[in-house]
PDB file of C-alpha atoms in Angstrom:
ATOM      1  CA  UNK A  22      -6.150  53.702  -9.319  1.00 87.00           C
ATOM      2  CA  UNK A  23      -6.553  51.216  -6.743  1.00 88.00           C
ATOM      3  CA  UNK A  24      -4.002  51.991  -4.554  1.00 88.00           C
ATOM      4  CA  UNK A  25      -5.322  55.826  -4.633  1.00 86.00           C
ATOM      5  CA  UNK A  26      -9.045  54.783  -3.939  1.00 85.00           C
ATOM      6  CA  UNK A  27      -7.152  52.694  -0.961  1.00 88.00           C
ATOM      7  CA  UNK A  28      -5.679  55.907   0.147  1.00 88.00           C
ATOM      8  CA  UNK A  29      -2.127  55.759  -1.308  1.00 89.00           C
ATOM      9  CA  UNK A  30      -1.349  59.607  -2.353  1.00 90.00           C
ATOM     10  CA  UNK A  31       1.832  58.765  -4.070  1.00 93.00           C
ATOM     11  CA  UNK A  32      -0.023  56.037  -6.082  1.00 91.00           C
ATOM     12  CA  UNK A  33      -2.938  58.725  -7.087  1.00 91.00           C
ATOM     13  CA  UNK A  34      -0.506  60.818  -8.039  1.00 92.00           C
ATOM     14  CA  UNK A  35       1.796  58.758  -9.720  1.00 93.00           C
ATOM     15  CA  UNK A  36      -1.838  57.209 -11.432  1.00 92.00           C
ATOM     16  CA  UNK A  37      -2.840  60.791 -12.628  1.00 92.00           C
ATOM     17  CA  UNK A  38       0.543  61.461 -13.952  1.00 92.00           C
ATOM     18  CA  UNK A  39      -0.038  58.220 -16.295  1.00 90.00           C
ATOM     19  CA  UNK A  40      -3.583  59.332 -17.735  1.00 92.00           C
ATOM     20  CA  UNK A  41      -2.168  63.232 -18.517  1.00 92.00           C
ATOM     21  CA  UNK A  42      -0.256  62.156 -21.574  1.00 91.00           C
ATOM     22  CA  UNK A  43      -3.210  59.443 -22.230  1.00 89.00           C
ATOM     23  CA  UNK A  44      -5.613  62.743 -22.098  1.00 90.00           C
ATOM     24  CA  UNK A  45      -3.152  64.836 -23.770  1.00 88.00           C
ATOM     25  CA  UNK A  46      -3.396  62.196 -26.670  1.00 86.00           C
ATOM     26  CA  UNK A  47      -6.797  61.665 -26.949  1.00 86.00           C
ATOM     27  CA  UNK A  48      -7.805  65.392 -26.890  1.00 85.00           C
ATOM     28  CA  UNK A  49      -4.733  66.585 -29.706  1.00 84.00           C
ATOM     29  CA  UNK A  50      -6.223  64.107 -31.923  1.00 81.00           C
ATOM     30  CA  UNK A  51      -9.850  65.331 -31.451  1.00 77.00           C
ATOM     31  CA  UNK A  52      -9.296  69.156 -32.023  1.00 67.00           C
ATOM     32  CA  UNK A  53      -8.758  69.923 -35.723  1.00 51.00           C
ATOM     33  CA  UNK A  54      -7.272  73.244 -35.063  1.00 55.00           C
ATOM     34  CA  UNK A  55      -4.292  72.802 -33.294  1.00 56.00           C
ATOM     35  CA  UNK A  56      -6.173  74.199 -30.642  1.00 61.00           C
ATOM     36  CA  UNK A  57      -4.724  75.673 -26.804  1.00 68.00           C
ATOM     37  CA  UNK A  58      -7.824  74.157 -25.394  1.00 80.00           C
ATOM     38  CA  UNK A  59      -6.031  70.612 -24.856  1.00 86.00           C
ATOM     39  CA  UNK A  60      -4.307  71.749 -21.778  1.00 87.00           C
ATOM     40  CA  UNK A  61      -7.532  72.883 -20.448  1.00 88.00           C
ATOM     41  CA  UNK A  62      -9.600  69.785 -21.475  1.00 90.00           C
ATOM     42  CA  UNK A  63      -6.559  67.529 -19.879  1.00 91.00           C
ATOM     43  CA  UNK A  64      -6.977  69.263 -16.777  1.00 92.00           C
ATOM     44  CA  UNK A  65     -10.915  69.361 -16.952  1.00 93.00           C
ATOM     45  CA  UNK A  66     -10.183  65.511 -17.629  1.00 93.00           C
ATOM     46  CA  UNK A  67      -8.044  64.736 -14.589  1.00 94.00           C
ATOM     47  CA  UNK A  68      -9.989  66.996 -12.393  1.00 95.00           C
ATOM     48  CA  UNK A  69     -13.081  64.788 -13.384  1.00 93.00           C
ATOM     49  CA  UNK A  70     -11.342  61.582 -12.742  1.00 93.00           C
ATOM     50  CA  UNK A  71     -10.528  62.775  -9.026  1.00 92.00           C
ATOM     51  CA  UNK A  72     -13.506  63.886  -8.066  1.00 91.00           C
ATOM     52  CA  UNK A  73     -15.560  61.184  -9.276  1.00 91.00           C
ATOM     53  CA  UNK A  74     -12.978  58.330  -8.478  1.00 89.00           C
ATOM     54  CA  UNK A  75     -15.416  56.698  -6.279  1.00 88.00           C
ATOM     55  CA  UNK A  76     -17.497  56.217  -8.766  1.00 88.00           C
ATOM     56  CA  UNK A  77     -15.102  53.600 -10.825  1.00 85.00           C
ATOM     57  CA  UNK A  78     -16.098  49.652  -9.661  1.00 84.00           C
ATOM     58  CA  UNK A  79     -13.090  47.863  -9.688  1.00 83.00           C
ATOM     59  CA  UNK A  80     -14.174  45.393 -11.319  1.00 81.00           C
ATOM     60  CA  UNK A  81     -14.339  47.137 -14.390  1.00 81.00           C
ATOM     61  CA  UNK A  82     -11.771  48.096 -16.839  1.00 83.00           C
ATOM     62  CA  UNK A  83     -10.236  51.561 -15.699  1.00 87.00           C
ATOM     63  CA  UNK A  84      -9.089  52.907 -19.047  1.00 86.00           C
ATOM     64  CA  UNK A  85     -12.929  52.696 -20.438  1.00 85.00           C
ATOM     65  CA  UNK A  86     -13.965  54.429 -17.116  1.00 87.00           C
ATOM     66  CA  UNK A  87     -11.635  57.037 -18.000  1.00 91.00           C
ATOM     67  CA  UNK A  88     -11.990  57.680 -21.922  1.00 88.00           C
ATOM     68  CA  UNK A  89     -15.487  58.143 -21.589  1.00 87.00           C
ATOM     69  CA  UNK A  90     -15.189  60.926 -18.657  1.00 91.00           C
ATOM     70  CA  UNK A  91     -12.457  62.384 -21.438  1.00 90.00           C
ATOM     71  CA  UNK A  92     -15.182  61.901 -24.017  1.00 88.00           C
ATOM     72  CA  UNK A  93     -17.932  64.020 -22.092  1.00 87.00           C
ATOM     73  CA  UNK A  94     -15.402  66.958 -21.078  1.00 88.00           C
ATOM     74  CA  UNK A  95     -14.654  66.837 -25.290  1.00 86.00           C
ATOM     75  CA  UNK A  96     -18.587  66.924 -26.052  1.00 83.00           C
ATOM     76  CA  UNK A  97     -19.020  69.984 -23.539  1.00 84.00           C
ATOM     77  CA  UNK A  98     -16.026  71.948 -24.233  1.00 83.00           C
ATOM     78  CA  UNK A  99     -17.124  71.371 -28.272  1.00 80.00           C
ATOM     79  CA  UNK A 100     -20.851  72.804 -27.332  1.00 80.00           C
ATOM     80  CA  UNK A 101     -19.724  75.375 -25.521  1.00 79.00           C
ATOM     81  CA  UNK A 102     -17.518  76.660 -27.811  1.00 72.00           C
ATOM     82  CA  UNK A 103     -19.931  76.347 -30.179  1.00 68.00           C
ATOM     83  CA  UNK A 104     -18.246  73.847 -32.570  1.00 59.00           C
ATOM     84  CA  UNK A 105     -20.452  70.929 -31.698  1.00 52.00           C
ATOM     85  CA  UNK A 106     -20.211  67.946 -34.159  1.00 50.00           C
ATOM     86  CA  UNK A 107     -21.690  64.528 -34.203  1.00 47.00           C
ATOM     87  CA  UNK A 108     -19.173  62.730 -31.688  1.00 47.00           C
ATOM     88  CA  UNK A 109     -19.940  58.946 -32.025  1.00 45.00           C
ATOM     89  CA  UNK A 110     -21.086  57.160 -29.197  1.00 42.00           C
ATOM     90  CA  UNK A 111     -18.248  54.657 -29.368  1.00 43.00           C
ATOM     91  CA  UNK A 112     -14.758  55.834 -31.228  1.00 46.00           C
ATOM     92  CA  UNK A 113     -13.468  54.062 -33.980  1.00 40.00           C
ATOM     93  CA  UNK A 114     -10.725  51.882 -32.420  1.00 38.00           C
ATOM     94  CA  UNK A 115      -7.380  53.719 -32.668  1.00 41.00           C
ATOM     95  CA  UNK A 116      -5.264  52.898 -35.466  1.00 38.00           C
ATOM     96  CA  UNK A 117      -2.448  50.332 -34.615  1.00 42.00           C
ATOM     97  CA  UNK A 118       0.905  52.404 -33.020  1.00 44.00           C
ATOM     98  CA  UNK A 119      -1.807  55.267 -31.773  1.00 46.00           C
ATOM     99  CA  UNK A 120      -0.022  55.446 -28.714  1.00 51.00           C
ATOM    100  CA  UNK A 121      -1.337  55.125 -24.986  1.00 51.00           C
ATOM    101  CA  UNK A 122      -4.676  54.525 -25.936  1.00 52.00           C
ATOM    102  CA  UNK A 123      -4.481  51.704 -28.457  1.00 56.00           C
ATOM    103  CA  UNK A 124      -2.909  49.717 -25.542  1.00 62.00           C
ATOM    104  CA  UNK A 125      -5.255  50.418 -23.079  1.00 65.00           C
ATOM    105  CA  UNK A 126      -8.017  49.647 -25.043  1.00 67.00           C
ATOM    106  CA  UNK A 127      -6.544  45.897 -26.457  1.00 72.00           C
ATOM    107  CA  UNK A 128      -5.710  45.568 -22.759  1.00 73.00           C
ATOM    108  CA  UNK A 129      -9.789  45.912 -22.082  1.00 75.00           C
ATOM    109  CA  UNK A 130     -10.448  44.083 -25.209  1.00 80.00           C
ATOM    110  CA  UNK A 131      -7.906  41.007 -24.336  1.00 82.00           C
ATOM    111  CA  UNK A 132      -9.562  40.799 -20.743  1.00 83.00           C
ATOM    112  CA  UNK A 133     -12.909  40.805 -22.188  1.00 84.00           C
ATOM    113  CA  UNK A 134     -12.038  38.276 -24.566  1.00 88.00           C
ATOM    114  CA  UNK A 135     -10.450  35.993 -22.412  1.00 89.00           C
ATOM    115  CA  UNK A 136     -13.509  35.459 -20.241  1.00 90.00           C
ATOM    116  CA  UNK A 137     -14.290  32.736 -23.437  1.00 91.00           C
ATOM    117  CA  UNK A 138     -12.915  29.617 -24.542  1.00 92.00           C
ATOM    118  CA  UNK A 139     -10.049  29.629 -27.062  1.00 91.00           C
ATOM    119  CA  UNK A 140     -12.128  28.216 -29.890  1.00 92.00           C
ATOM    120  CA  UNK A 141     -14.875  31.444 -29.619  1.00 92.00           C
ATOM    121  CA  UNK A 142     -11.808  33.916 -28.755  1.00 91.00           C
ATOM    122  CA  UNK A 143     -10.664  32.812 -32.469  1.00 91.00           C
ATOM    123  CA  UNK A 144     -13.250  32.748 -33.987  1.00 91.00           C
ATOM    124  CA  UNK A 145     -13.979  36.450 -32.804  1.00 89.00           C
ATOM    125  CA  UNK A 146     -10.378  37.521 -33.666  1.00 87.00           C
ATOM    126  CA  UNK A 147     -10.441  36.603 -36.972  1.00 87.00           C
ATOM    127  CA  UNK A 148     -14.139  37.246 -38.116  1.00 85.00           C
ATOM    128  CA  UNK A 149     -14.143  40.796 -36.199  1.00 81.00           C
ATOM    129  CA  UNK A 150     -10.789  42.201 -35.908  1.00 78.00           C
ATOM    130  CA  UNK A 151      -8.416  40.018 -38.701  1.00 78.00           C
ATOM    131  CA  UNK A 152     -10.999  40.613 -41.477  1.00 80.00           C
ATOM    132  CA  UNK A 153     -11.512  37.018 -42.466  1.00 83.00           C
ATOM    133  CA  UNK A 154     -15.153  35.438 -43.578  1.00 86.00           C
ATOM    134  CA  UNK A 155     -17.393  33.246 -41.799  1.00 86.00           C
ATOM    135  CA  UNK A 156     -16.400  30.495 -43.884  1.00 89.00           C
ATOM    136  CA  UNK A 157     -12.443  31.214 -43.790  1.00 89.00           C
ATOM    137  CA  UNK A 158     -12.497  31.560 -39.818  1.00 89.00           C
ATOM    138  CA  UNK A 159     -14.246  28.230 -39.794  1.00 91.00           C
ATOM    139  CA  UNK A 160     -12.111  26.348 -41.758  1.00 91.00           C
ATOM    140  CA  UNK A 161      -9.421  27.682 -39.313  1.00 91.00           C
ATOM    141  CA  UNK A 162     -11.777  26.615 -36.350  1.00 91.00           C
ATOM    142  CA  UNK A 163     -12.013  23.411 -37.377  1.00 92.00           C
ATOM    143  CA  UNK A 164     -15.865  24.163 -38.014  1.00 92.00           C
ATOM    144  CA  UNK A 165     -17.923  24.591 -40.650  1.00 93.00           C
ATOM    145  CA  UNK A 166     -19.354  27.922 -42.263  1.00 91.00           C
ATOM    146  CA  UNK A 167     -23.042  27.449 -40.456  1.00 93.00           C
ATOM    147  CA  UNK A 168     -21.467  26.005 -37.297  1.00 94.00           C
ATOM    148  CA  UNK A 169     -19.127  29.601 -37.547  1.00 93.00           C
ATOM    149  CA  UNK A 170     -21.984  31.260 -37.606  1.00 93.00           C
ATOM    150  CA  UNK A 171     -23.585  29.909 -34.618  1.00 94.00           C
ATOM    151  CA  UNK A 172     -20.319  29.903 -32.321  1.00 94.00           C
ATOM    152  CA  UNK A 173     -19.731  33.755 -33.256  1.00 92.00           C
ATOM    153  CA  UNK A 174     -23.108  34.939 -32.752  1.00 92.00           C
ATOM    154  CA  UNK A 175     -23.490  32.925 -28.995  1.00 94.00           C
ATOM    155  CA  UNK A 176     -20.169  34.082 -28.542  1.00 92.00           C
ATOM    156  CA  UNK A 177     -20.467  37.903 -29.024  1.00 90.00           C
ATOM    157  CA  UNK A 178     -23.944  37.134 -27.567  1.00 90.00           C
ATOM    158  CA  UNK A 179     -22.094  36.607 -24.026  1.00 90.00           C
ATOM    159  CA  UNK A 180     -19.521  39.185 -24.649  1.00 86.00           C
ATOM    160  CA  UNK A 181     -22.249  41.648 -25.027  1.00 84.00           C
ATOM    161  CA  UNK A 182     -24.227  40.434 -21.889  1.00 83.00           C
ATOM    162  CA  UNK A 183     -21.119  40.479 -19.613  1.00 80.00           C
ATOM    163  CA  UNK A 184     -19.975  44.315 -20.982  1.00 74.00           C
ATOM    164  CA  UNK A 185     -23.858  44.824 -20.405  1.00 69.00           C
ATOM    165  CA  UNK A 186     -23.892  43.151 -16.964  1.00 64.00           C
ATOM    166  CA  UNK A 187     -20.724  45.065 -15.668  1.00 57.00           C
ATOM    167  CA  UNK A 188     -22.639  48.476 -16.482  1.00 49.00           C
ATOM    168  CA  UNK A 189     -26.204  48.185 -14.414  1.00 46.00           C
TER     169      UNK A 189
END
């Protein structure tokens, strides 16, 4: 992406050539029917991407940039064919071995995450993506139940503020 936006046509190329399986993914798992519209929505997709490339800051992640332009061709293409459903603002994380996608977005989540110290970054792993309690993550921690508590809601409390802070 970078080297594109720099002015490196082999690079865009070779970028856009990553993101049409990536797309192809994303929108086969979305349509229900088996239907030929994927093609279409992949190139809708990659068209998007080009044409609003400048858009992207590159400080932010690039795969988010790009599911969510994926996301609004899906939501059009699903009201104009008249099969518009309730598409949730933020998609359920994909399952683990989902393909392209499921790295891209623990690549985004790891870089988030690793803007805080090790201590939080556990405490956030285990409580909101390992399944454990307050008090079990603690205990892990080091800390106890209450102090938890505290540490994972100042913790997700700056996660939230820097995902906010990257967006305005």
């Amino acid at each position: 992406m970078i080297g594109g936006l720099d002015g490196d046509t082999r690079a865009w190329r070779e970028f856009l050539g990553l993101l049409r399986p990536a797309f192809h993914a994303y929108f086969s798992r979305r349509q229900y029917r088996g239907d030929a519209d994927v093609e279409d929505l992949v190139q809708e997709a990659l068209m998007a991407v080009h044409a609003k490339r400048e858009t992207w800051r590159r400080a932010d992640p690039v795969t988010s940039w790009c599911y969510a332009i994926a996301r609004y061709k899906l939501i059009d293409h699903l009201r104009k064919s008249g099969r518009a459903r309730l598409v949730p603002m933020i998609d359920d994380l994909p399952l683990e071995g989902d393909g392209v996608e499921d790295g891209a977005v623990r690549h985004d989540l790891d870089r988030l995450l690793s803007t805080v110290p090790a201590r939080q970054r556990a405490l956030v792993e285990d409580v909101k993506l390992s399944g454990y309690s307050l008090a079990e993550a603690g205990d892990r921690a080091g800390l106890s139940e209450g102090a938890a508590r505290v540490s994972l809601h100042r913790t997700m409390k700056t996660l939230m503020n820097r995902v906010t802070d990257r967006e305005t």
